[in-house]
Amino acid sequence: MSDYSSENGGPAPVIEIRDLTKTYLMGQTEVHALRGVSLTICEGEYVAIVGASGSGKSTLMNMIGLLDRSTSGSYRIRGEEVSRLSRNRMADLRNREIGFVFQSFNLLARTSARRQVQLPLFYAGVSERQSARRAVEALQRVGLGDRVDHRPDELSGGQQQRVAIARALVNNPSLLLADEPTGALDSRTGEELLALFDDLHRQGMTLVVVTHDDHVAHRAERIVTLRDGVILSDEPVRERASSTPIANRANALAAGDGQPV
Amino acid sequence: MKVLRYFAVALDSIRANKLRSSLTMLGIIIGVAAVLTTMGIGSGAAASITEQIESQGTNLLSVSPTGGSSTLTMGDAEALSDRSLHPALLTVVPEYTASATLTNGSSESQTQVVGVLPAYAPVRNLEAAAGRFFSEEETEANLRVVVLGGTVAADLFAVAAEALNQQVRINGEPFQVVGVLKESGSAGFGGPDSRAFVPIGVAQGRLFNAPRYRGDYTITAMSIQADGTRMEEAERQTELTLRLRHRLGPNDDNDFSIFNQASLLELAGEVTATLTVFLGSIGAISLLVGGIGIMNIMLVSVTERTREIGLRKAVGAHDRDILLQFLIESLVLATIGGLIGMGISFGLAFAVGRIPNFPFSVIIEPQALLMALGVSSASGFIFGIYPAMRATRLDPIEALRFE
Ligand SMILES: Nc1ncnc2c1ncn2[C@@H]1O[C@H](COP(=O)(O)OP(=O)(O)OP(=O)(O)O)[C@@H](O)[C@H]1O
Ligand SMILES: [Mg+2]
């Protein structure tokens, strides 16, 4: 990851957003979901995006994840302007640079966990043998090494979301995006998921999480608050919430062995 | 290489969605089986009709009188037998047919009795199952001998073969049975099975007392074996001689008509072609119904599929990847369904072949196979590709949000 460090040695920006707007057309009326958002997220940061329902969190997240196009404004990933790329180039960037975790998991029906995780590698053109190996490794990383042949209906909600995370991680993206990742989970499995995010963060992954939940937001280092399509506040978290005892975190650190993701 | 991997993806997807896949295939299976079976029935019927006509020989002309009383005579047949004047005519056999009652003791059968010459047997491809056809000598001597068609023999005698050398009475006159014909199988009227054959002189003389025309015995028909390569010539020569002998002026219509087997074959061909088109369209309709079935299933699964497409795009699939995947999936489904449908129709054809006395077999032609496979693949393709086309145009987020 050191390749991406900026000249002055500080962390390099992964995402640079300037004056981004998104306007939906609903018949005659225009819905201004984003009205000029500027945001920079650097290598290794853990950012939470919060705000009331309808404030534009998902819209912003979909822009960051290159799932949708902005109406105006500039968006750079590692310095490259991406807001007006061709569909195929955007698909390639989604494939290589971005891992996306959805509230509703979005797993393929009746397909084994390994196959789910292999999907991005298939479109990256990785050979079947290599992709199978990497998929199993990614599943091991999210603690599902013993569930590789299970299908979604044979997994709990938390496990399904882990499969989705393994799928998001398998192609070594620069960014992991999660829109309400705990929204469909109970508090205990949600907590396990947050612990997994903590691990990934410690391993150097850049994380952006959209959430309603203050507790979830306070696991991040920085909270961006949206209101009516603009950024209301953007502040570092002083007191990071954690339910993980210090000893466990140390163990997790050792297990993660500092390998960049 | 990558295309091969799409086959793996398609097979995965088919296996992962067995119910949806088999419902999709069901339409194709039914369609293909229906088309192939109906067209097979058409082809089978056509083949059996053609075979029956051809068994009579395609180089056969038959002449029969038209109008009230016959003006065709023995003299006409003799004149046509002159090879130097009619080089295209090989054998001319006059016939005198009338209905008579055949009896053997108390067994009785109302039968068409045909007076002919011995040459009639080779001309009409008649073969004896027992005994023989009557000879030139027996004909010359006007002996009362008879050759029975298979059905007639079976009617008069408990066992057809026992008829040989027995006596039967025709309109009360005793006749000796010298032969029994093989069953030709072409049941119904006109076939030799339900007829009895006697020397023509006997039929015209003591048996039926045939009317005369200009002092000559009349006949009811003539079978002419012609040179198969010169059929038109044969027809022209026959017509010319008969018109001359009947003293017809240039404005007079023929008082006879000439049929040839080739034109009969053509007519039958037209009839069976119509039949095949008719049956084929029934099959095509079921194929269409099958296709609509496919579309229904596809529409039902469109939500699931659209979200799947959105997800695939979200993780990096290009529009082309999606299209290719769906194309290949539809193709694989349609092909598997088509093959199963083919299997079923072959099974049906086999089963029909096992039904005893079924009048014809179901013949599945290679063209019909190609057509059915082509049409079913196309329908699987068209209907299967629909959700893909729709979703391919969407941005990934729209596809993911699709309800
Ligand atoms: N496809 C769309 N068409 C029209 N309007 C839309 C569309 N998607 C979002 N919007 C509108 O844009 C605004 C922002 O929506 P967005 O989904 O980003 O909100 P959110 O902050 O994620 O809300 P929530 O917390 O409920 O998920 C809302 O007013 C919403 O109605
Ligand atoms: Mg949202």
XYZ file of C-alpha atoms and ligand atoms in Angstrom:
696
model
C 0.000 0.000 0.000
C 3.010 2.247 0.376
C 2.907 2.898 -3.390
C -0.048 5.131 -2.783
C 1.489 7.268 -0.038
C 1.702 10.930 -0.923
C 4.977 12.850 -1.259
C 4.916 14.237 2.263
C 4.641 10.742 3.720
C 1.049 11.188 4.973
C -1.748 8.931 3.800
C -2.765 9.522 0.156
C -6.384 10.414 -0.683
C -8.290 7.481 -2.128
C -11.490 9.393 -2.753
C -11.761 13.048 -3.701
C -15.260 14.354 -4.264
C -15.948 17.958 -5.298
C -19.363 19.601 -5.501
C -21.113 16.370 -6.355
C -24.839 16.638 -7.091
C -27.458 14.087 -7.959
C -30.903 15.002 -9.169
C -33.566 12.376 -9.790
C -36.400 13.119 -12.136
C -39.742 11.899 -10.833
C -42.059 12.733 -13.672
C -42.060 16.521 -13.736
C -40.533 17.114 -10.329
C -36.828 17.098 -9.635
C -35.601 15.430 -6.461
C -32.274 16.855 -5.347
C -30.793 13.914 -3.490
C -27.314 15.480 -3.339
C -26.846 19.233 -3.600
C -23.095 19.697 -3.729
C -21.092 17.324 -1.584
C -17.312 17.618 -1.185
C -15.474 14.887 0.638
C -11.927 13.489 0.763
C -11.201 10.072 2.216
C -7.625 8.905 2.670
C -5.882 5.579 2.624
C -6.766 3.438 5.621
C -9.490 5.694 6.979
C -12.635 4.307 8.594
C -15.502 6.702 7.862
C -19.139 6.500 8.880
C -21.810 8.400 6.965
C -24.902 9.181 9.011
C -28.013 11.285 8.613
C -31.776 11.144 8.675
C -33.685 8.933 6.324
C -33.790 10.486 2.868
C -30.776 12.694 3.526
C -28.887 11.150 0.603
C -26.602 8.618 2.296
C -27.319 5.767 -0.075
C -27.206 8.078 -3.053
C -23.733 9.286 -2.057
C -22.617 5.721 -1.357
C -23.755 4.556 -4.795
C -21.760 7.400 -6.363
C -18.670 6.431 -4.380
C -19.181 2.805 -5.361
C -19.563 3.743 -9.043
C -22.941 2.024 -9.097
C -24.594 5.217 -10.281
C -23.567 8.418 -12.009
C -23.661 11.891 -10.531
C -25.525 14.740 -12.190
C -22.590 17.112 -11.822
C -19.348 17.539 -9.913
C -16.062 15.713 -9.851
C -15.096 12.368 -8.370
C -11.519 11.092 -8.344
C -10.288 7.709 -7.205
C -6.530 7.816 -6.542
C -6.342 10.964 -8.607
C -8.198 9.578 -11.634
C -11.390 11.359 -12.646
C -14.064 8.664 -12.779
C -17.376 10.480 -12.935
C -17.604 10.432 -16.731
C -16.050 7.098 -17.594
C -17.590 4.598 -19.989
C -19.801 1.870 -18.574
C -17.136 -0.754 -19.139
C -14.387 1.286 -17.481
C -16.673 1.854 -14.515
C -17.346 -1.880 -14.348
C -13.613 -2.570 -14.352
C -13.059 -0.072 -11.535
C -15.881 -1.592 -9.495
C -14.263 -4.929 -10.050
C -10.720 -3.925 -9.059
C -11.004 -0.989 -6.668
C -14.284 -1.326 -4.839
C -15.908 -3.884 -2.615
C -19.574 -3.204 -1.915
C -21.611 -4.683 0.941
C -25.362 -4.255 0.743
C -27.964 -4.155 3.472
C -29.820 -7.023 1.778
C -26.649 -9.108 1.140
C -27.540 -9.614 -2.536
C -26.272 -13.160 -2.745
C -27.125 -15.381 -5.696
C -29.855 -17.864 -4.862
C -28.928 -21.524 -4.391
C -25.258 -20.882 -5.045
C -22.459 -22.006 -2.766
C -20.510 -19.477 -0.707
C -17.350 -20.222 -2.670
C -19.114 -19.594 -5.989
C -20.510 -16.311 -4.683
C -17.072 -15.140 -3.712
C -15.560 -16.266 -7.006
C -17.874 -13.980 -8.954
C -15.682 -10.828 -9.040
C -12.670 -12.972 -9.925
C -14.565 -14.489 -12.850
C -15.147 -11.045 -14.309
C -11.523 -10.139 -13.560
C -10.505 -13.063 -15.774
C -8.776 -15.026 -13.020
C -8.413 -18.705 -13.831
C -10.887 -21.090 -12.211
C -8.265 -22.839 -10.100
C -6.747 -19.677 -8.748
C -10.092 -18.054 -8.126
C -11.342 -21.091 -6.186
C -8.264 -20.910 -3.959
C -8.588 -17.186 -3.401
C -12.299 -17.472 -2.675
C -11.636 -20.035 0.040
C -8.944 -17.769 1.515
C -11.337 -14.808 1.561
C -13.984 -16.938 3.269
C -11.414 -18.014 5.837
C -10.604 -14.381 6.454
C -14.215 -13.617 7.413
C -14.350 -16.742 9.583
C -16.310 -18.950 7.177
C -13.536 -21.393 6.266
C -15.831 -24.256 7.253
C -18.833 -23.036 5.291
C -17.461 -22.767 1.745
C -19.976 -25.199 0.255
C -22.995 -23.832 2.062
C -25.702 -22.078 0.121
C -27.420 -18.894 1.352
C -30.436 -20.765 2.708
C -28.066 -22.890 4.780
C -26.407 -19.856 6.414
C -27.522 -17.433 9.125
C -28.027 -13.783 8.271
C -24.696 -12.846 9.815
C -22.947 -15.587 7.885
C -24.610 -14.483 4.668
C -23.351 -10.949 5.250
C -19.863 -12.363 5.833
C -20.054 -14.156 2.509
C -20.956 -10.819 0.951
C -17.959 -9.237 2.688
C -15.661 -12.022 1.489
C -16.991 -11.362 -2.015
C -16.279 -7.651 -1.586
C -12.737 -8.345 -0.381
C -11.675 -11.137 -2.686
C -10.269 -8.939 -5.447
C -8.190 -6.848 -2.985
C -10.057 -3.565 -3.497
C -8.798 -0.160 -2.320
C -12.143 0.560 -0.743
C -14.755 -1.360 1.192
C -18.181 0.283 1.103
C -21.075 -0.888 3.224
C -24.594 0.543 3.142
C -26.382 -0.326 6.391
C -24.443 -3.609 6.707
C -25.985 -4.360 10.094
C -29.466 -3.229 9.086
C -30.738 -6.771 8.559
C -28.860 -8.313 11.475
C -29.649 -8.635 15.168
C -27.432 -6.716 17.569
C -25.188 -9.667 18.428
C -24.365 -10.667 14.831
C -24.132 -6.970 14.048
C -21.505 -6.726 16.732
C -19.528 -9.619 15.208
C -19.647 -7.852 11.881
C -18.325 -4.641 13.419
C -15.482 -6.599 14.991
C -14.669 -7.905 11.527
C -14.620 -4.325 10.222
C -12.306 -3.351 13.058
C -9.943 -6.124 11.997
C -10.040 -5.039 8.359
C -9.395 -1.460 9.419
C -6.386 -2.500 11.420
C -5.110 -4.392 8.400
C -5.110 -1.108 6.475
C -8.382 -1.321 4.543
C -10.175 1.922 3.730
C -13.748 1.597 4.996
C -16.858 3.685 4.398
C -20.012 2.633 6.256
C -23.452 4.143 5.974
C -25.541 3.716 9.097
C -28.485 4.924 11.100
C -27.053 3.563 14.252
C -25.001 5.875 16.448
C -23.267 2.947 18.065
C -22.161 1.614 14.667
C -21.065 5.092 13.598
C -18.908 5.469 16.680
C -16.858 2.426 15.750
C -15.424 4.538 12.899
C -12.664 7.147 13.186
C -14.631 9.846 11.469
C -18.328 10.639 11.103
C -19.777 12.516 8.144
C -23.318 13.753 8.729
C -25.624 14.480 5.812
C -28.786 16.544 5.806
C -30.943 17.210 2.773
C -28.175 16.307 0.390
C -25.407 18.408 1.910
C -22.746 17.667 4.496
C -23.794 19.068 7.838
C -20.699 18.063 9.754
C -17.513 16.044 9.251
C -15.738 15.258 12.498
C -13.267 12.773 13.916
C -14.570 10.472 16.617
C -13.002 11.324 19.954
C -14.242 8.408 22.006
C -14.218 5.306 19.783
C -16.833 2.910 20.972
C -15.748 -0.646 21.382
C -17.176 -3.671 23.055
C -14.046 -5.675 22.421
C -11.814 -6.022 25.473
C -8.237 -4.859 24.993
C -6.846 -8.378 25.260
C -9.094 -9.688 22.467
C -8.156 -6.817 20.227
C -4.504 -7.612 20.747
C -5.163 -11.217 19.777
C -7.056 -10.131 16.714
C -4.148 -7.895 15.776
C -1.728 -10.775 16.086
C -4.007 -13.017 14.030
C -4.321 -10.356 11.338
C -0.479 -10.337 11.183
C -0.455 -6.884 9.658
C -0.924 -8.223 6.131
C -2.417 -5.450 3.998
C -5.766 -6.335 2.465
C -11.670 -19.771 -23.707
C -13.776 -17.281 -21.816
C -16.802 -18.398 -23.818
C -16.229 -21.916 -22.507
C -16.338 -20.587 -18.964
C -19.718 -19.026 -19.712
C -20.983 -22.527 -20.407
C -19.844 -23.431 -16.906
C -21.633 -20.348 -15.549
C -24.754 -21.244 -17.533
C -24.714 -24.827 -16.277
C -24.183 -23.575 -12.713
C -27.114 -21.251 -13.073
C -29.312 -23.966 -14.577
C -28.367 -26.351 -11.788
C -28.869 -23.698 -9.120
C -32.370 -22.964 -10.388
C -33.629 -26.416 -11.238
C -37.321 -25.608 -10.999
C -37.113 -22.503 -13.116
C -34.881 -24.262 -15.615
C -37.074 -27.310 -15.946
C -40.222 -25.214 -16.307
C -38.489 -23.253 -19.018
C -37.416 -26.444 -20.712
C -40.862 -27.969 -20.363
C -42.242 -25.537 -22.918
C -39.518 -26.435 -25.359
C -39.818 -30.151 -24.652
C -43.553 -30.126 -25.320
C -43.156 -27.944 -28.375
C -40.427 -30.022 -29.967
C -42.113 -33.319 -29.163
C -45.406 -32.049 -30.573
C -43.885 -30.673 -33.766
C -41.785 -33.750 -34.417
C -44.578 -36.192 -33.695
C -47.196 -34.411 -35.784
C -44.806 -33.906 -38.652
C -43.666 -37.506 -38.259
C -47.261 -38.665 -38.597
C -47.587 -36.553 -41.744
C -44.400 -37.953 -43.218
C -45.362 -41.492 -42.264
C -48.789 -41.203 -43.848
C -47.269 -39.669 -46.981
C -44.695 -42.426 -47.233
C -47.279 -45.162 -46.848
C -49.564 -43.633 -49.512
C -46.651 -43.182 -51.894
C -45.541 -46.734 -51.279
C -48.988 -48.090 -52.039
C -49.124 -46.195 -55.300
C -45.604 -47.125 -56.253
C -46.255 -50.794 -55.530
C -48.615 -50.643 -58.490
C -45.733 -49.519 -60.673
C -45.299 -45.946 -61.765
C -45.136 -46.907 -65.420
C -48.735 -48.013 -65.449
C -51.471 -46.394 -67.534
C -55.030 -47.340 -67.015
C -57.708 -46.563 -69.556
C -61.379 -46.588 -68.744
C -64.448 -45.664 -70.737
C -66.356 -42.486 -69.999
C -69.982 -41.870 -70.723
C -72.959 -44.191 -70.636
C -72.020 -47.451 -72.351
C -68.489 -48.628 -72.917
C -67.009 -48.097 -76.344
C -63.721 -49.698 -75.338
C -63.368 -53.075 -76.934
C -61.090 -56.076 -77.203
C -60.161 -54.743 -80.634
C -58.871 -51.530 -79.070
C -56.623 -53.531 -76.747
C -55.356 -55.629 -79.631
C -54.650 -52.544 -81.734
C -52.691 -50.960 -78.899
C -50.666 -54.161 -78.543
C -49.039 -53.497 -81.918
C -45.503 -52.598 -80.869
C -44.522 -51.154 -84.243
C -47.252 -48.523 -83.990
C -46.932 -47.984 -80.235
C -43.280 -48.407 -79.333
C -43.774 -46.835 -75.875
C -46.391 -49.422 -74.830
C -44.961 -52.673 -73.499
C -47.985 -54.722 -72.450
C -51.678 -54.060 -72.884
C -54.150 -56.020 -70.780
C -57.914 -55.648 -71.308
C -60.163 -56.113 -68.266
C -63.796 -56.963 -67.899
C -65.061 -56.471 -64.371
C -68.459 -57.215 -62.941
C -69.887 -58.033 -59.569
C -70.755 -61.647 -58.857
C -71.639 -63.956 -56.025
C -68.969 -66.502 -55.108
C -70.028 -69.495 -53.084
C -68.288 -72.409 -51.458
C -70.914 -74.601 -49.871
C -72.719 -72.268 -47.543
C -70.007 -69.575 -47.557
C -70.881 -66.700 -49.809
C -69.077 -63.558 -50.898
C -70.208 -60.692 -53.087
C -67.074 -59.967 -55.088
C -65.750 -57.988 -58.019
C -64.795 -60.617 -60.584
C -62.178 -59.392 -63.035
C -61.647 -61.027 -66.401
C -58.051 -60.527 -67.488
C -55.144 -62.069 -69.405
C -52.240 -63.841 -67.634
C -50.051 -60.797 -68.346
C -52.174 -58.890 -65.821
C -50.252 -60.466 -62.918
C -46.799 -59.082 -63.780
C -48.251 -55.748 -64.889
C -50.012 -55.279 -61.526
C -47.252 -56.884 -59.431
C -49.554 -59.639 -58.245
C -47.928 -62.583 -56.538
C -49.462 -65.895 -55.658
C -49.337 -67.025 -52.044
C -50.422 -70.485 -53.135
C -50.771 -71.972 -56.603
C -50.319 -69.711 -59.623
C -52.028 -67.283 -61.945
C -53.920 -68.941 -64.795
C -51.987 -69.680 -67.976
C -52.193 -68.642 -71.655
C -53.560 -72.084 -72.529
C -56.307 -71.919 -69.940
C -57.194 -68.483 -71.261
C -57.239 -69.640 -74.893
C -59.410 -72.594 -73.987
C -61.789 -70.431 -71.905
C -61.395 -72.801 -68.957
C -63.317 -72.038 -65.820
C -60.401 -71.325 -63.536
C -60.191 -68.596 -60.895
C -57.466 -66.855 -58.869
C -58.776 -65.527 -55.554
C -57.619 -62.404 -53.757
C -56.464 -63.062 -50.196
C -59.528 -61.596 -48.515
C -61.928 -63.429 -50.802
C -60.179 -66.736 -50.167
C -60.349 -66.100 -46.442
C -64.057 -65.288 -46.711
C -64.909 -68.493 -48.563
C -62.538 -70.905 -46.845
C -61.653 -71.063 -43.196
C -57.977 -71.164 -44.111
C -57.094 -69.233 -47.256
C -54.453 -71.729 -48.387
C -57.028 -74.556 -48.366
C -58.812 -72.915 -51.266
C -56.241 -74.197 -53.730
C -57.638 -76.785 -56.210
C -61.083 -76.526 -54.623
C -64.201 -75.612 -56.504
C -66.089 -72.397 -55.996
C -69.197 -71.281 -57.775
C -69.398 -67.925 -59.464
C -73.011 -66.988 -60.106
C -73.698 -70.710 -59.896
C -71.025 -71.787 -62.421
C -68.305 -74.079 -61.033
C -64.731 -72.743 -61.224
C -61.525 -74.392 -60.132
C -59.266 -72.339 -57.835
C -55.755 -72.411 -59.340
C -54.205 -69.732 -57.175
C -54.582 -67.539 -54.104
C -52.909 -64.130 -54.108
C -50.648 -62.778 -51.426
C -52.339 -60.163 -49.303
C -51.134 -56.825 -50.607
C -52.095 -55.050 -47.405
C -53.465 -52.081 -49.306
C -56.881 -52.699 -47.959
C -59.989 -50.931 -49.114
C -61.469 -50.770 -52.549
C -59.473 -51.203 -55.707
C -56.928 -53.497 -54.128
C -56.565 -57.035 -55.458
C -57.241 -58.606 -52.059
C -60.998 -58.354 -52.391
C -61.217 -59.512 -56.020
C -61.304 -62.696 -57.993
C -59.626 -63.125 -61.402
C -60.821 -65.286 -64.295
C -59.823 -65.557 -67.986
C -61.338 -62.593 -69.806
C -63.150 -64.671 -72.397
C -64.974 -66.569 -69.645
C -66.020 -63.347 -67.976
C -67.274 -61.765 -71.185
C -68.927 -64.930 -72.423
C -70.772 -67.361 -70.229
C -70.324 -65.529 -66.934
C -71.515 -61.996 -67.628
C -72.486 -61.975 -71.293
C -70.732 -58.661 -71.911
C -72.320 -56.155 -74.298
C -70.789 -55.785 -77.710
C -69.830 -52.665 -79.587
C -69.562 -52.882 -83.356
C -69.594 -56.630 -83.077
C -66.720 -56.762 -80.603
C -66.806 -57.556 -76.876
C -66.540 -54.408 -74.779
C -64.162 -54.147 -71.853
C -64.424 -52.104 -68.645
C -60.779 -51.048 -68.412
C -57.322 -51.553 -69.815
C -54.050 -51.769 -67.918
C -51.061 -50.711 -69.954
C -47.513 -51.199 -68.893
C -45.499 -48.512 -70.638
C -41.851 -47.681 -71.004
C -41.185 -45.781 -67.797
C -38.905 -43.300 -69.540
C -41.484 -42.443 -72.223
C -44.683 -42.005 -70.251
C -45.896 -38.920 -72.095
C -45.311 -40.577 -75.433
C -47.163 -43.668 -74.233
C -50.141 -41.577 -73.198
C -50.155 -39.717 -76.521
C -49.928 -42.919 -78.590
C -52.774 -44.499 -76.633
C -54.965 -41.464 -76.986
C -54.279 -41.093 -80.732
C -55.044 -44.724 -81.585
C -58.228 -44.806 -79.499
C -59.502 -41.545 -81.004
C -58.841 -42.901 -84.499
C -60.521 -46.231 -83.774
C -63.508 -44.510 -82.167
C -63.729 -42.191 -85.171
C -63.742 -39.058 -83.068
C -63.605 -35.773 -84.952
C -61.214 -32.990 -83.972
C -63.953 -31.308 -81.907
C -65.168 -34.435 -80.160
C -64.182 -35.142 -76.557
C -62.490 -38.402 -75.675
C -64.950 -41.175 -74.811
C -62.324 -42.674 -72.516
C -59.905 -41.410 -69.938
C -56.297 -42.263 -69.246
C -54.901 -42.274 -65.728
C -51.283 -42.608 -65.024
C -49.778 -43.554 -61.685
C -47.291 -40.695 -61.801
C -50.037 -38.093 -61.809
C -51.809 -40.042 -59.098
C -48.569 -39.928 -57.152
C -48.402 -36.203 -57.685
C -51.953 -35.769 -56.481
C -51.246 -37.887 -53.435
C -48.101 -35.836 -52.873
C -50.182 -32.667 -52.850
C -52.674 -34.176 -50.451
C -50.023 -35.363 -48.059
C -48.130 -32.082 -48.320
C -51.303 -30.341 -47.217
C -51.644 -32.860 -44.427
C -48.070 -32.259 -43.334
C -48.539 -28.493 -43.363
C -51.733 -28.900 -41.372
C -50.141 -31.154 -38.774
C -47.019 -29.018 -38.792
C -49.033 -25.926 -37.960
C -50.659 -27.727 -35.048
C -47.153 -28.549 -33.895
C -46.027 -24.982 -34.483
C -48.915 -23.728 -32.378
C -47.878 -25.972 -29.521
C -44.340 -24.730 -29.973
C -45.669 -21.198 -29.699
C -47.620 -22.148 -26.581
C -44.403 -23.631 -25.247
C -42.633 -20.402 -26.097
C -45.241 -18.378 -24.235
C -44.715 -20.726 -21.302
C -41.037 -19.928 -21.402
C -41.792 -16.243 -21.475
C -44.097 -16.531 -18.461
C -41.448 -18.276 -16.432
C -38.899 -15.738 -17.543
C -41.171 -12.872 -16.593
C -41.797 -14.408 -13.192
C -38.099 -14.771 -12.603
C -37.296 -11.372 -14.032
C -37.103 -9.722 -10.602
C -34.716 -12.290 -9.294
C -32.771 -12.216 -12.509
C -32.658 -8.453 -12.703
C -31.217 -8.253 -9.220
C -28.758 -10.976 -10.151
C -27.721 -8.934 -13.153
C -27.371 -5.843 -10.963
C -25.161 -7.766 -8.580
C -23.046 -9.171 -11.387
C -22.603 -5.681 -12.753
C -21.794 -4.342 -9.309
C -18.902 -6.768 -9.037
C -17.561 -5.915 -12.470
C -19.514 -7.605 -15.261
C -19.611 -5.715 -18.550
C -22.844 -5.465 -20.517
C -21.375 -7.956 -22.952
C -20.669 -10.463 -20.176
C -24.288 -10.373 -19.092
C -25.611 -10.725 -22.605
C -23.282 -13.610 -23.360
C -24.198 -15.382 -20.162
C -27.889 -15.187 -20.892
C -27.480 -16.093 -24.532
C -25.540 -19.177 -23.637
C -27.878 -20.071 -20.820
C -30.916 -19.815 -23.098
C -29.106 -21.757 -25.752
C -28.108 -24.517 -23.361
C -31.635 -24.714 -21.936
C -33.217 -24.745 -25.366
C -30.810 -27.374 -26.614
C -31.288 -29.666 -23.634
C -35.050 -29.188 -23.881
C -34.912 -29.780 -27.623
C -32.938 -32.981 -27.166
C -35.362 -34.268 -24.545
C -38.263 -33.374 -26.843
C -36.544 -35.263 -29.645
C -36.089 -38.253 -27.376
C -39.771 -38.210 -26.485
C -40.868 -38.011 -30.106
C -38.558 -40.876 -31.063
C -40.034 -42.831 -28.168
C -43.558 -42.081 -29.421
C -42.584 -43.067 -32.963
C -41.225 -46.330 -31.622
C -44.358 -46.936 -29.555
C -46.606 -46.265 -32.557
C -44.495 -48.690 -34.587
C -45.299 -51.372 -32.018
C -49.066 -50.945 -32.348
C -50.220 -53.927 -34.442
C -52.009 -53.082 -37.694
C -51.385 -49.362 -37.341
C -51.645 -48.249 -40.984
C -48.365 -46.370 -41.105
C -45.261 -45.567 -39.156
C -44.224 -42.195 -37.686
C -41.250 -41.015 -39.691
C -39.105 -38.252 -38.188
C -37.309 -36.523 -41.022
C -33.916 -34.845 -40.501
C -35.316 -31.548 -41.811
C -38.091 -31.699 -39.221
C -35.463 -32.305 -36.536
C -33.442 -29.328 -37.660
C -36.518 -27.156 -37.901
C -37.849 -28.093 -34.479
C -34.462 -27.631 -32.861
C -33.974 -24.333 -34.642
C -37.375 -22.969 -33.755
C -37.163 -24.093 -30.142
C -33.684 -22.676 -29.702
C -34.872 -19.463 -31.255
C -37.873 -19.254 -28.943
C -35.779 -20.102 -25.895
C -33.369 -17.511 -27.080
C -35.878 -14.772 -27.787
C -37.870 -15.283 -24.618
C -34.847 -15.987 -22.452
C -32.910 -13.021 -23.665
C -35.712 -10.628 -22.841
C -34.902 -10.013 -19.167
C -31.228 -9.850 -20.020
C -31.761 -7.214 -22.676
C -33.892 -5.257 -20.269
C -31.488 -5.467 -17.397
C -28.384 -4.976 -19.482
C -29.473 -1.468 -20.302
C -30.002 -0.578 -16.648
C -27.343 0.943 -14.444
C -26.279 -1.544 -11.792
C -28.033 0.348 -9.011
C -31.322 0.377 -10.899
C -31.042 -3.333 -11.520
C -30.206 -3.967 -7.866
C -33.165 -1.914 -6.708
C -35.547 -3.639 -9.124
C -38.691 -4.894 -7.412
N -34.222 6.221 -7.866
C -34.708 7.329 -7.278
N -35.625 8.065 -7.912
C -36.112 9.187 -7.344
N -35.758 9.634 -6.141
C -34.865 8.931 -5.447
C -34.291 7.752 -5.988
N -33.406 7.253 -5.079
C -33.448 8.090 -4.057
N -34.307 9.100 -4.269
C -34.576 10.214 -3.373
O -33.353 10.787 -3.045
C -33.349 11.148 -1.673
C -32.176 10.492 -0.987
O -32.364 9.094 -0.964
P -31.345 8.087 -0.291
O -31.784 6.712 -0.635
O -29.987 8.478 -0.674
O -31.598 8.362 1.237
P -30.909 7.678 2.493
O -30.204 8.735 3.235
O -30.133 6.498 2.073
O -32.190 7.206 3.301
P -32.378 5.926 4.208
O -31.653 6.192 5.475
O -33.844 5.842 4.406
O -31.828 4.762 3.437
C -34.666 10.724 -1.108
O -35.506 11.853 -1.057
C -35.200 9.741 -2.079
O -36.599 9.814 -2.149
Mg -30.265 4.349 2.343
